[in-house]
Amino acid sequence: MELESLTVRTAIDGLRKRQFSSVELTRAVLDAITARDGVIGAYLWVDEADALKQAASADAARAGGADALLLGVPLAIKDILNVEGQPCTCASKILAGYRAPYDATVIARLREAGAVFAGRTNLDEFAMGSTTENSAIQLTRNPAALDRVPGGSSGGSAAAVAGGMALAALGTDTGGSIRQPASFCGCVGLKPSYGRVSRYGLVAFASSLDQIGPMTQTVEDAALLLGVMAGRDPHDATTLDRAVPNYAAALGGDLKGLRLGLPKEYFVAGLDPEVAQRVQEAVESCRRCGAEIVEVSLPHTEYAVATYYILASAEASANLARFDGVRYGHRSAVAAGTPLEMYLNTRAEGFGREVKRRIILGTYVLSSGYYDAYYTHAQRVRTLIRRDFESAFMQCDALLTPVSPDPAYLIGATAEDPLKAYLIDIFTVTANLAGICGLSVPCGTTPAGLPVGLQVLAPAFDEGTLLRIGHVYEQVREVRS
Ligand code: GLN
C-alpha cells in the first residue's frame, strides 16, 4: 500500500484501525516529497523533524484514547495561511524571514481535529495569478505534464495532491485560485461561499472575495475538510452564524429531482473544443443520474473579468499597504534619509512585477477623479452579476460549467501577456463576485492527457448540494480522453 496516495477518508480509517501510525503515514508523504518534488516544485518549505514530531504526538494521543476526526492526518498548506511557528512567505521576497506568530482559524480548527501540518506549498505571489509563475521563489510544474503550469494561484497545493505528495491540501480562492489549479492538475477543489469559512489568519489579497477551501483527491475528502473548517468565527465578522451540516454524512443517492442549469454564456467560442467535449460528457452523466438539464442565462458575464480586476486590485492596493519593512519581513539595506524612502526602497525590492501592477491599478481606480468611474461603477456591476445568479437559481438548483476555457498552459505561454492571463479567469471570478460556492471535479483528460475540470456552482451556503452533485458524478464518471 502506498500510504502517501491514500485519501483522507482511507487514512482516517487506517489510522483508526491501527493499520499504520501517523508517523508511518507522515514519513511516507515526506519520502514522496523527497523523491518527486525536486522535479515538480510544489513545496516551498518542509520541516521533516517538525512534521514527524506532530505525527508522534498524534500517535501518542491515539494511544491515550483520543479519536479526533483527522488525528494524525498530514496536510499541505498554501504558503499564505498562518501556521504558528512556520514561515509564511506568500511566495514573495517581501516576507522573507517572517514566521507566523499565530494559527489562522482554519488551521486552529484542523489542529483541534488532529491534523499534522507537513509543509507549505507554492503560489503566485500574494495569490495574484493563474499559473503559479508569479511566485518569486520557484517554478511549479504540472504533474500531468511537466512542461506545463499547474494553474494558480494555489498551484503548489494542486500539484502536491495530484503528484502524490499530499493526501490533501488547503488553497485560497479570490477569483478561481482553488478551482482552476484543481482542474489543471486533476484534483478536486472547493471554494466555499463567502462567509462560510473564516479568513482570519489568511494574508488578505481582496477581502470581499477571498475564501479558503480544500483541495483533495475526492469530493468526500473535500466534504470532510469543509466540515471541520466551516462556521462562525468571532475573529472574522464576515462569517455567518449558520449551522454547519455534516457534509460528508449527507453524500450519496442520485441526482433525481435536481435541475442543473447550463449558462449559455459559458459555452461559447473561445472555449477549447476538447474541454467543451469533456464537460458535455459530464453533463450527460449527470442527466443519466436523474438530473434535469436546463439552459439558463447569466447576461452580465462579459463584464465579470473587468469588474473583478478593478475590485480585486483596489482591495489589494489597500491590503498590501501594510508591507513596509518596519515590523516584519524584508527591509531594504539601501541607506534611506527618511522613513518614506525606506518604505519605497523596501517595496520596490520586495514586490514582484505582477504585485506592483495590481497595486498601481488598484491605487489608480481608487484615486479621486477616477473612483466613481471605475470603483463605484464596478461595485454596481458586481450587484448585477450577483442578481444574474439569483435569477438563474430560481430556475435551477445548481449550474454546470467548464472551470477554465483551456487545459493547462505550456510554461511561459501567458507570462508576457497580463491581459490574456486575466481573461482566462472568466468562468471562475463570477462565483467570487456573487459570493456563491463552487466546486471543480475532474472530468477526464484531453487526448494529450491534460486534465479537465467540471465546475459546479450552487447558491450561497448550499455547499451540501454542490458536494452531492460532485460526489454522484464522481461515482459514475467514465474517465475519457
Ligand atoms: N487569477 C486571479 C487573479 O490573478 C485569481 C487569483 C485568486 O483566486 N487568488 O487575481
Short mmCIF file of C-alpha atoms and ligand atoms in Angstrom, two decimals:
data_model
loop_
_atom_site.label_atom_id
_atom_site.label_comp_id
_atom_site.label_asym_id
_atom_site.label_seq_id
_atom_site.Cartn_x
_atom_site.Cartn_y
_atom_site.Cartn_z
CA MET A 1 0.00 0.00 0.00
CA GLU A 2 1.34 3.41 -0.93
CA LEU A 3 0.44 5.40 2.13
CA GLU A 4 1.16 8.76 0.53
CA SER A 5 -1.59 8.20 -2.07
CA LEU A 6 -4.33 7.42 0.43
CA THR A 7 -7.35 9.67 0.52
CA VAL A 8 -8.17 11.49 3.73
CA ARG A 9 -11.06 9.07 4.28
CA THR A 10 -8.94 5.94 3.86
CA ALA A 11 -6.18 7.44 6.02
CA ILE A 12 -8.69 8.15 8.81
CA ASP A 13 -9.97 4.57 8.60
CA GLY A 14 -6.48 3.05 8.53
CA LEU A 15 -5.29 5.12 11.48
CA ARG A 16 -8.38 4.21 13.49
CA LYS A 17 -7.87 0.52 12.77
CA ARG A 18 -4.19 0.86 13.71
CA GLN A 19 -3.16 -0.42 10.26
CA PHE A 20 -0.42 2.21 10.29
CA SER A 21 0.61 5.05 12.52
CA SER A 22 0.65 8.77 11.81
CA VAL A 23 4.44 8.63 11.92
CA GLU A 24 4.43 5.98 9.17
CA LEU A 25 1.91 7.90 7.11
CA THR A 26 3.72 11.21 7.52
CA ARG A 27 7.06 9.53 6.76
CA ALA A 28 5.58 8.18 3.51
CA VAL A 29 4.43 11.66 2.50
CA LEU A 30 7.82 13.17 3.35
CA ASP A 31 9.58 10.43 1.35
CA ALA A 32 7.34 11.10 -1.62
CA ILE A 33 8.24 14.78 -1.41
CA THR A 34 11.93 13.94 -1.31
CA ALA A 35 11.58 11.59 -4.27
CA ARG A 36 9.37 13.72 -6.53
CA ASP A 37 9.38 17.35 -5.55
CA GLY A 38 12.81 18.12 -6.97
CA VAL A 39 11.13 17.92 -10.38
CA ILE A 40 7.64 19.26 -9.53
CA GLY A 41 8.49 22.10 -7.12
CA ALA A 42 5.17 22.04 -5.26
CA TYR A 43 6.56 22.78 -1.79
CA LEU A 44 8.31 25.92 -0.59
CA TRP A 45 9.05 24.62 2.88
CA VAL A 46 9.04 21.25 4.64
CA ASP A 47 10.39 20.62 8.12
CA GLU A 48 10.64 16.84 8.41
CA ALA A 49 11.55 16.81 12.08
CA ASP A 50 8.67 19.08 12.99
CA ALA A 51 6.16 17.11 10.90
CA LEU A 52 7.28 13.83 12.47
CA LYS A 53 7.06 15.36 15.92
CA GLN A 54 3.46 16.40 15.28
CA ALA A 55 2.75 12.89 13.95
CA ALA A 56 4.32 11.25 17.01
CA SER A 57 2.18 13.31 19.34
CA ALA A 58 -0.92 12.35 17.32
CA ASP A 59 0.05 8.68 17.75
CA ALA A 60 0.60 9.21 21.48
CA ALA A 61 -2.79 10.91 21.78
CA ARG A 62 -4.45 8.00 19.98
CA ALA A 63 -2.72 5.52 22.27
CA GLY A 64 -4.20 7.52 25.14
CA GLY A 65 -7.72 7.14 23.73
CA ALA A 66 -8.09 10.28 21.61
CA ASP A 67 -10.03 9.86 18.36
CA ALA A 68 -10.47 13.28 16.76
CA LEU A 69 -11.58 13.08 13.11
CA LEU A 70 -8.25 13.99 11.49
CA LEU A 71 -5.98 12.70 14.22
CA GLY A 72 -2.59 12.10 12.59
CA VAL A 73 -3.60 13.05 9.03
CA PRO A 74 -0.88 15.15 7.32
CA LEU A 75 -1.98 18.09 5.18
CA ALA A 76 -0.21 20.56 2.86
CA ILE A 77 -0.93 24.25 3.38
CA LYS A 78 -0.74 27.06 0.82
CA ASP A 79 2.02 29.40 1.93
CA ILE A 80 -0.40 32.29 2.55
CA LEU A 81 -2.09 30.86 5.65
CA ASN A 82 -0.52 31.44 9.05
CA VAL A 83 0.56 28.31 10.94
CA GLU A 84 2.15 29.22 14.24
CA GLY A 85 5.94 28.93 14.15
CA GLN A 86 6.13 28.22 10.41
CA PRO A 87 7.23 30.67 7.70
CA CYS A 88 4.52 32.36 5.65
CA THR A 89 6.11 33.92 2.58
CA CYS A 90 3.12 34.32 0.21
CA ALA A 91 5.84 33.39 -2.34
CA SER A 92 7.07 36.97 -2.02
CA LYS A 93 10.51 38.28 -1.19
CA ILE A 94 8.90 40.91 1.00
CA LEU A 95 8.00 38.33 3.64
CA ALA A 96 11.45 36.73 3.77
CA GLY A 97 12.29 35.70 7.30
CA TYR A 98 8.76 36.12 8.66
CA ARG A 99 7.44 33.39 10.96
CA ALA A 100 3.75 33.24 11.82
CA PRO A 101 3.09 34.13 15.47
CA TYR A 102 -0.37 32.54 15.49
CA ASP A 103 -2.63 29.98 13.79
CA ALA A 104 -5.22 31.04 11.22
CA THR A 105 -8.69 29.96 12.39
CA VAL A 106 -8.88 27.18 9.78
CA ILE A 107 -5.52 25.90 10.99
CA ALA A 108 -6.61 26.06 14.64
CA ARG A 109 -9.73 24.05 13.76
CA LEU A 110 -7.82 21.45 11.76
CA ARG A 111 -5.25 21.23 14.56
CA GLU A 112 -8.04 20.71 17.07
CA ALA A 113 -9.27 17.89 14.82
CA GLY A 114 -5.78 16.34 14.98
CA ALA A 115 -4.25 17.27 11.60
CA VAL A 116 -0.48 17.37 11.05
CA PHE A 117 0.94 20.31 9.08
CA ALA A 118 3.58 18.74 6.91
CA GLY A 119 4.64 21.53 4.58
CA ARG A 120 3.86 24.75 2.75
CA THR A 121 3.06 24.98 -0.92
CA ASN A 122 3.96 27.39 -3.70
CA LEU A 123 1.64 30.02 -5.15
CA ASP A 124 1.59 33.10 -7.33
CA GLU A 125 2.98 35.94 -5.21
CA PHE A 126 0.20 37.02 -2.79
CA ALA A 127 -2.14 34.71 -4.78
CA MET A 128 -2.10 37.04 -7.77
CA GLY A 129 -2.07 34.92 -10.89
CA SER A 130 -3.40 31.82 -12.59
CA THR A 131 -0.26 29.78 -13.29
CA THR A 132 1.99 29.95 -10.17
CA GLU A 133 4.62 31.50 -12.46
CA ASN A 134 4.30 34.73 -10.46
CA SER A 135 5.94 33.05 -7.47
CA ALA A 136 9.07 35.00 -6.57
CA ILE A 137 10.61 31.80 -5.24
CA GLN A 138 10.28 28.90 -7.67
CA LEU A 139 8.53 27.32 -10.62
CA THR A 140 5.97 24.56 -10.06
CA ARG A 141 5.35 22.01 -12.80
CA ASN A 142 2.11 20.19 -13.55
CA PRO A 143 2.49 16.52 -12.51
CA ALA A 144 0.33 15.51 -15.51
CA ALA A 145 2.66 17.26 -17.99
CA LEU A 146 5.99 18.58 -16.78
CA ASP A 147 6.29 21.25 -19.47
CA ARG A 148 3.01 22.82 -18.30
CA VAL A 149 1.91 25.04 -15.44
CA PRO A 150 -0.16 23.62 -12.57
CA GLY A 151 -2.56 26.58 -12.72
CA GLY A 152 -2.79 29.06 -9.93
CA SER A 153 -2.65 30.66 -7.68
CA SER A 154 -2.85 27.53 -5.49
CA GLY A 155 -0.66 25.63 -7.97
CA GLY A 156 1.64 24.14 -5.35
CA SER A 157 -1.28 22.65 -3.42
CA ALA A 158 -2.83 21.20 -6.59
CA ALA A 159 0.50 19.75 -7.75
CA ALA A 160 1.19 18.27 -4.31
CA VAL A 161 -2.18 16.48 -4.24
CA ALA A 162 -2.15 15.38 -7.89
CA GLY A 163 1.52 14.41 -7.70
CA GLY A 164 1.03 12.01 -4.78
CA MET A 165 2.92 14.26 -2.35
CA ALA A 166 -0.03 15.23 -0.13
CA LEU A 167 -3.23 13.43 0.84
CA ALA A 168 -4.99 16.79 0.68
CA ALA A 169 -4.16 20.47 0.86
CA LEU A 170 -5.62 23.88 1.57
CA GLY A 171 -5.87 26.57 -1.07
CA THR A 172 -7.41 30.01 -1.31
CA ASP A 173 -9.71 31.34 -3.99
CA THR A 174 -10.22 35.03 -4.73
CA GLY A 175 -11.10 34.62 -8.40
CA GLY A 176 -10.58 30.92 -9.11
CA SER A 177 -7.36 30.01 -7.38
CA ILE A 178 -8.65 26.75 -5.89
CA ARG A 179 -10.88 25.58 -8.74
CA GLN A 180 -8.61 26.37 -11.69
CA PRO A 181 -5.41 24.65 -10.47
CA ALA A 182 -7.55 21.70 -9.33
CA SER A 183 -8.86 21.41 -12.89
CA PHE A 184 -5.39 21.81 -14.45
CA CYS A 185 -3.84 19.12 -12.26
CA GLY A 186 -6.78 16.72 -11.97
CA CYS A 187 -7.89 17.04 -8.36
CA VAL A 188 -10.98 18.27 -6.54
CA GLY A 189 -11.16 21.91 -5.37
CA LEU A 190 -13.89 23.59 -3.37
CA LYS A 191 -14.40 27.33 -2.98
CA PRO A 192 -16.83 27.83 -0.12
CA SER A 193 -19.45 30.59 -0.11
CA TYR A 194 -18.28 33.96 1.16
CA GLY A 195 -18.74 33.90 4.94
CA ARG A 196 -18.78 30.11 5.27
CA VAL A 197 -15.11 29.79 6.30
CA SER A 198 -13.16 32.25 8.44
CA ARG A 199 -10.46 34.28 6.72
CA TYR A 200 -8.70 35.13 9.99
CA GLY A 201 -5.01 34.36 9.56
CA LEU A 202 -5.15 34.33 5.76
CA VAL A 203 -2.90 37.05 4.37
CA ALA A 204 -5.53 39.22 2.69
CA PHE A 205 -5.50 39.79 -1.07
CA ALA A 206 -9.05 41.06 -1.76
CA SER A 207 -11.04 40.79 1.44
CA SER A 208 -14.51 40.85 -0.13
CA LEU A 209 -13.61 37.96 -2.46
CA ASP A 210 -11.11 35.71 -0.61
CA GLN A 211 -12.12 32.29 0.69
CA ILE A 212 -10.13 29.32 1.97
CA GLY A 213 -11.03 25.81 0.84
CA PRO A 214 -9.89 22.20 0.48
CA MET A 215 -8.04 20.65 -2.48
CA THR A 216 -8.40 16.88 -2.39
CA GLN A 217 -8.45 13.65 -4.35
CA THR A 218 -12.15 13.02 -3.79
CA VAL A 219 -15.32 15.01 -3.20
CA GLU A 220 -15.85 13.11 0.06
CA ASP A 221 -12.50 14.40 1.34
CA ALA A 222 -13.49 17.96 0.44
CA ALA A 223 -16.70 17.44 2.42
CA LEU A 224 -14.76 16.11 5.41
CA LEU A 225 -12.34 19.04 5.49
CA LEU A 226 -15.01 21.68 4.89
CA GLY A 227 -16.97 20.28 7.81
CA VAL A 228 -14.00 20.90 10.10
CA MET A 229 -13.15 24.37 8.76
CA ALA A 230 -16.57 25.98 8.31
CA GLY A 231 -18.58 28.07 10.72
CA ARG A 232 -18.82 31.36 12.54
CA ASP A 233 -15.60 32.83 13.91
CA PRO A 234 -15.58 35.83 16.23
CA HIS A 235 -12.26 36.86 14.60
CA ASP A 236 -13.89 37.30 11.19
CA ALA A 237 -17.04 39.42 11.27
CA THR A 238 -17.95 38.33 7.73
CA THR A 239 -18.52 34.72 8.80
CA LEU A 240 -22.19 33.89 9.27
CA ASP A 241 -23.68 32.12 12.22
CA ARG A 242 -25.28 29.29 10.31
CA ALA A 243 -25.22 25.65 11.34
CA VAL A 244 -22.51 23.56 9.67
CA PRO A 245 -24.15 20.43 8.23
CA ASN A 246 -22.38 17.09 8.35
CA TYR A 247 -21.42 17.40 4.68
CA ALA A 248 -19.72 14.03 4.41
CA ALA A 249 -22.55 12.09 6.03
CA ALA A 250 -25.07 13.63 3.63
CA LEU A 251 -23.32 12.32 0.49
CA GLY A 252 -24.88 9.57 -1.55
CA GLY A 253 -28.01 8.94 -3.57
CA ASP A 254 -28.57 10.15 -7.09
CA LEU A 255 -29.48 13.40 -8.79
CA LYS A 256 -33.23 12.78 -9.15
CA GLY A 257 -35.28 15.90 -8.62
CA LEU A 258 -32.35 18.25 -9.23
CA ARG A 259 -32.43 20.80 -12.00
CA LEU A 260 -29.00 21.70 -13.29
CA GLY A 261 -28.51 24.78 -15.43
CA LEU A 262 -26.05 25.31 -18.27
CA PRO A 263 -25.32 29.04 -18.54
CA LYS A 264 -25.20 29.74 -22.24
CA GLU A 265 -22.55 32.45 -21.81
CA TYR A 266 -20.14 29.77 -20.54
CA PHE A 267 -20.33 27.60 -23.65
CA VAL A 268 -19.13 29.97 -26.33
CA ALA A 269 -16.47 30.39 -29.00
CA GLY A 270 -13.11 30.63 -27.26
CA LEU A 271 -13.82 27.53 -25.19
CA ASP A 272 -11.31 24.87 -26.18
CA PRO A 273 -13.27 22.15 -28.09
CA GLU A 274 -11.61 19.32 -26.16
CA VAL A 275 -12.54 20.95 -22.87
CA ALA A 276 -16.08 21.54 -24.15
CA GLN A 277 -16.38 17.88 -25.07
CA ARG A 278 -15.32 16.58 -21.66
CA VAL A 279 -17.69 18.98 -19.92
CA GLN A 280 -20.59 17.98 -22.21
CA GLU A 281 -19.94 14.32 -21.41
CA ALA A 282 -20.01 15.16 -17.71
CA VAL A 283 -23.33 16.96 -18.19
CA GLU A 284 -24.70 13.83 -19.90
CA SER A 285 -23.53 11.69 -16.97
CA CYS A 286 -25.44 13.97 -14.60
CA ARG A 287 -28.52 13.65 -16.82
CA ARG A 288 -28.24 9.86 -16.67
CA CYS A 289 -28.10 10.09 -12.87
CA GLY A 290 -31.53 11.69 -12.87
CA ALA A 291 -30.85 15.42 -13.13
CA GLU A 292 -32.95 17.58 -15.37
CA ILE A 293 -30.72 19.80 -17.53
CA VAL A 294 -31.94 23.28 -18.45
CA GLU A 295 -30.36 26.20 -20.26
CA VAL A 296 -30.04 29.44 -18.29
CA SER A 297 -28.51 32.84 -18.91
CA LEU A 298 -26.06 34.95 -16.88
CA PRO A 299 -26.24 38.03 -19.09
CA HIS A 300 -23.56 40.14 -17.38
CA THR A 301 -20.82 37.51 -17.68
CA GLU A 302 -18.93 39.55 -20.27
CA TYR A 303 -18.26 42.27 -17.66
CA ALA A 304 -17.04 39.92 -14.96
CA VAL A 305 -13.30 39.96 -15.69
CA ALA A 306 -13.11 43.77 -15.82
CA THR A 307 -15.22 44.09 -12.68
CA TYR A 308 -13.13 41.55 -10.84
CA TYR A 309 -9.78 43.11 -11.75
CA ILE A 310 -10.94 46.59 -10.70
CA LEU A 311 -12.31 45.45 -7.34
CA ALA A 312 -9.62 42.88 -6.54
CA SER A 313 -6.82 45.32 -7.38
CA ALA A 314 -8.46 48.12 -5.39
CA GLU A 315 -8.69 45.91 -2.32
CA ALA A 316 -5.17 44.56 -2.85
CA SER A 317 -3.69 48.04 -3.02
CA ALA A 318 -5.13 48.77 0.42
CA ASN A 319 -4.32 45.36 1.94
CA LEU A 320 -0.71 45.36 0.74
CA ALA A 321 0.00 48.79 2.23
CA ARG A 322 0.98 47.01 5.46
CA PHE A 323 4.18 45.58 3.97
CA ASP A 324 6.56 48.41 4.69
CA GLY A 325 9.71 46.84 6.10
CA VAL A 326 9.05 48.14 9.59
CA ARG A 327 7.70 45.30 11.70
CA TYR A 328 8.47 42.12 9.77
CA GLY A 329 9.79 40.72 6.54
CA HIS A 330 12.29 42.27 4.17
CA ARG A 331 13.78 45.72 4.78
CA SER A 332 15.89 47.44 2.15
CA ALA A 333 19.57 47.74 3.06
CA VAL A 334 19.92 50.85 0.92
CA ALA A 335 20.67 53.89 3.09
CA ALA A 336 17.49 55.96 3.39
CA GLY A 337 17.25 59.55 4.55
CA THR A 338 13.58 59.39 5.58
CA PRO A 339 11.10 56.67 6.58
CA LEU A 340 9.27 57.23 3.29
CA GLU A 341 12.43 56.48 1.34
CA MET A 342 12.88 53.29 3.35
CA TYR A 343 9.29 52.20 2.58
CA LEU A 344 9.75 52.94 -1.11
CA ASN A 345 13.05 51.08 -1.37
CA THR A 346 11.68 48.11 0.56
CA ARG A 347 8.55 47.84 -1.55
CA ALA A 348 10.44 48.33 -4.81
CA GLU A 349 12.81 45.48 -3.86
CA GLY A 350 10.28 43.22 -2.15
CA PHE A 351 7.31 43.06 -4.52
CA GLY A 352 7.36 41.33 -7.90
CA ARG A 353 6.07 42.75 -11.18
CA GLU A 354 2.54 41.45 -11.06
CA VAL A 355 2.00 42.59 -7.47
CA LYS A 356 3.27 46.07 -8.37
CA ARG A 357 0.97 46.13 -11.40
CA ARG A 358 -2.03 45.37 -9.17
CA ILE A 359 -1.06 47.97 -6.57
CA ILE A 360 -0.72 50.61 -9.28
CA LEU A 361 -4.00 49.58 -10.94
CA GLY A 362 -5.79 49.49 -7.60
CA THR A 363 -4.44 52.85 -6.48
CA TYR A 364 -5.49 54.35 -9.79
CA VAL A 365 -9.11 53.13 -9.63
CA LEU A 366 -9.41 54.40 -6.05
CA SER A 367 -7.89 57.82 -6.68
CA SER A 368 -10.05 60.90 -6.62
CA GLY A 369 -11.45 61.72 -10.03
CA TYR A 370 -11.42 58.06 -11.10
CA TYR A 371 -13.13 56.45 -8.11
CA ASP A 372 -16.67 56.84 -9.43
CA ALA A 373 -15.78 55.97 -13.00
CA TYR A 374 -14.09 52.72 -12.04
CA TYR A 375 -14.56 51.58 -8.46
CA THR A 376 -18.17 52.65 -7.86
CA HIS A 377 -19.11 51.50 -11.33
CA ALA A 378 -17.55 48.10 -10.76
CA GLN A 379 -19.44 47.75 -7.47
CA ARG A 380 -22.67 48.34 -9.35
CA VAL A 381 -21.82 45.76 -12.00
CA ARG A 382 -20.96 43.35 -9.20
CA THR A 383 -24.55 43.69 -7.99
CA LEU A 384 -25.83 42.90 -11.49
CA ILE A 385 -23.66 39.79 -11.62
CA ARG A 386 -24.96 38.67 -8.24
CA ARG A 387 -28.53 39.19 -9.46
CA ASP A 388 -27.81 37.15 -12.58
CA PHE A 389 -27.06 34.21 -10.30
CA GLU A 390 -30.09 34.87 -8.10
CA SER A 391 -32.40 34.65 -11.09
CA ALA A 392 -30.59 31.64 -12.54
CA PHE A 393 -31.00 29.84 -9.20
CA MET A 394 -34.76 30.46 -9.38
CA GLN A 395 -34.74 28.18 -12.41
CA CYS A 396 -32.31 25.51 -11.23
CA ASP A 397 -30.57 24.12 -8.13
CA ALA A 398 -27.01 24.40 -9.43
CA LEU A 399 -25.03 25.23 -12.55
CA LEU A 400 -22.61 23.09 -14.56
CA THR A 401 -19.81 24.87 -16.45
CA PRO A 402 -16.21 24.48 -17.53
CA VAL A 403 -13.67 25.70 -14.94
CA SER A 404 -11.26 27.19 -17.43
CA PRO A 405 -11.53 27.82 -21.18
CA ASP A 406 -8.32 25.82 -21.75
CA PRO A 407 -6.38 22.94 -20.28
CA ALA A 408 -3.03 23.66 -18.59
CA TYR A 409 -0.79 26.08 -20.50
CA LEU A 410 2.79 25.50 -21.51
CA ILE A 411 5.18 27.15 -19.09
CA GLY A 412 5.74 30.72 -20.31
CA ALA A 413 2.68 30.85 -22.58
CA THR A 414 0.79 33.54 -20.63
CA ALA A 415 3.70 35.08 -18.75
CA GLU A 416 4.33 38.03 -21.05
CA ASP A 417 0.70 38.92 -21.66
CA PRO A 418 -1.10 40.03 -18.48
CA LEU A 419 -4.37 40.75 -20.27
CA LYS A 420 -4.52 37.21 -21.63
CA ALA A 421 -3.73 35.93 -18.16
CA TYR A 422 -6.67 37.94 -16.78
CA LEU A 423 -9.16 36.89 -19.46
CA ILE A 424 -8.75 33.18 -18.75
CA ASP A 425 -10.39 33.72 -15.34
CA ILE A 426 -13.77 34.34 -17.00
CA PHE A 427 -15.57 31.22 -15.67
CA THR A 428 -14.32 31.44 -12.09
CA VAL A 429 -14.32 35.10 -10.98
CA THR A 430 -18.12 35.29 -11.21
CA ALA A 431 -18.63 32.98 -8.19
CA ASN A 432 -16.38 35.20 -6.05
CA LEU A 433 -18.15 38.37 -7.19
CA ALA A 434 -21.52 36.79 -6.34
CA GLY A 435 -20.33 35.19 -3.07
CA ILE A 436 -21.64 31.75 -4.07
CA CYS A 437 -19.86 28.39 -3.72
CA GLY A 438 -18.09 26.45 -6.46
CA LEU A 439 -16.55 23.03 -6.92
CA SER A 440 -14.12 21.73 -9.51
CA VAL A 441 -14.28 17.98 -10.17
CA PRO A 442 -12.04 16.14 -12.66
CA CYS A 443 -13.98 15.06 -15.76
CA GLY A 444 -11.35 13.29 -17.85
CA THR A 445 -8.44 14.46 -19.93
CA THR A 446 -7.77 15.85 -23.38
CA PRO A 447 -6.33 13.41 -25.94
CA ALA A 448 -2.90 14.74 -24.93
CA GLY A 449 -3.57 13.66 -21.36
CA LEU A 450 -4.24 17.08 -19.82
CA PRO A 451 -6.83 17.07 -17.03
CA VAL A 452 -10.14 18.90 -17.48
CA GLY A 453 -12.42 20.06 -14.67
CA LEU A 454 -16.19 20.32 -14.41
CA GLN A 455 -17.33 23.30 -12.36
CA VAL A 456 -20.47 23.03 -10.23
CA LEU A 457 -21.85 26.30 -8.84
CA ALA A 458 -24.55 26.48 -6.16
CA PRO A 459 -26.26 29.28 -4.22
CA ALA A 460 -24.53 30.79 -1.20
CA PHE A 461 -24.38 28.36 1.73
CA ASP A 462 -25.54 25.45 -0.40
CA GLU A 463 -22.26 23.56 -0.30
CA GLY A 464 -24.31 20.43 0.51
CA THR A 465 -25.89 20.44 -2.96
CA LEU A 466 -22.56 21.16 -4.58
CA LEU A 467 -20.89 18.23 -2.84
CA ARG A 468 -23.81 15.88 -3.51
CA ILE A 469 -23.67 16.59 -7.25
CA GLY A 470 -19.89 16.30 -7.35
CA HIS A 471 -19.94 13.05 -5.42
CA VAL A 472 -22.63 11.40 -7.55
CA TYR A 473 -20.82 12.46 -10.71
CA GLU A 474 -17.52 11.15 -9.38
CA GLN A 475 -19.04 7.71 -8.77
CA VAL A 476 -20.32 7.34 -12.34
CA ARG A 477 -17.53 9.19 -14.12
CA GLU A 478 -16.02 7.32 -17.00
CA VAL A 479 -12.64 8.92 -17.33
CA ARG A 480 -12.21 9.54 -21.03
CA SER A 481 -9.51 11.10 -23.08
N1 GLN B 1 -6.25 34.58 -11.29
C1 GLN B 1 -6.94 35.51 -10.45
C2 GLN B 1 -6.03 36.66 -10.11
O1 GLN B 1 -4.96 36.67 -10.59
C3 GLN B 1 -7.46 34.82 -9.21
C4 GLN B 1 -6.45 34.64 -8.16
C5 GLN B 1 -7.02 34.04 -6.90
O2 GLN B 1 -8.10 33.48 -6.89
N2 GLN B 1 -6.28 34.21 -5.82
O3 GLN B 1 -6.38 37.54 -9.40
#
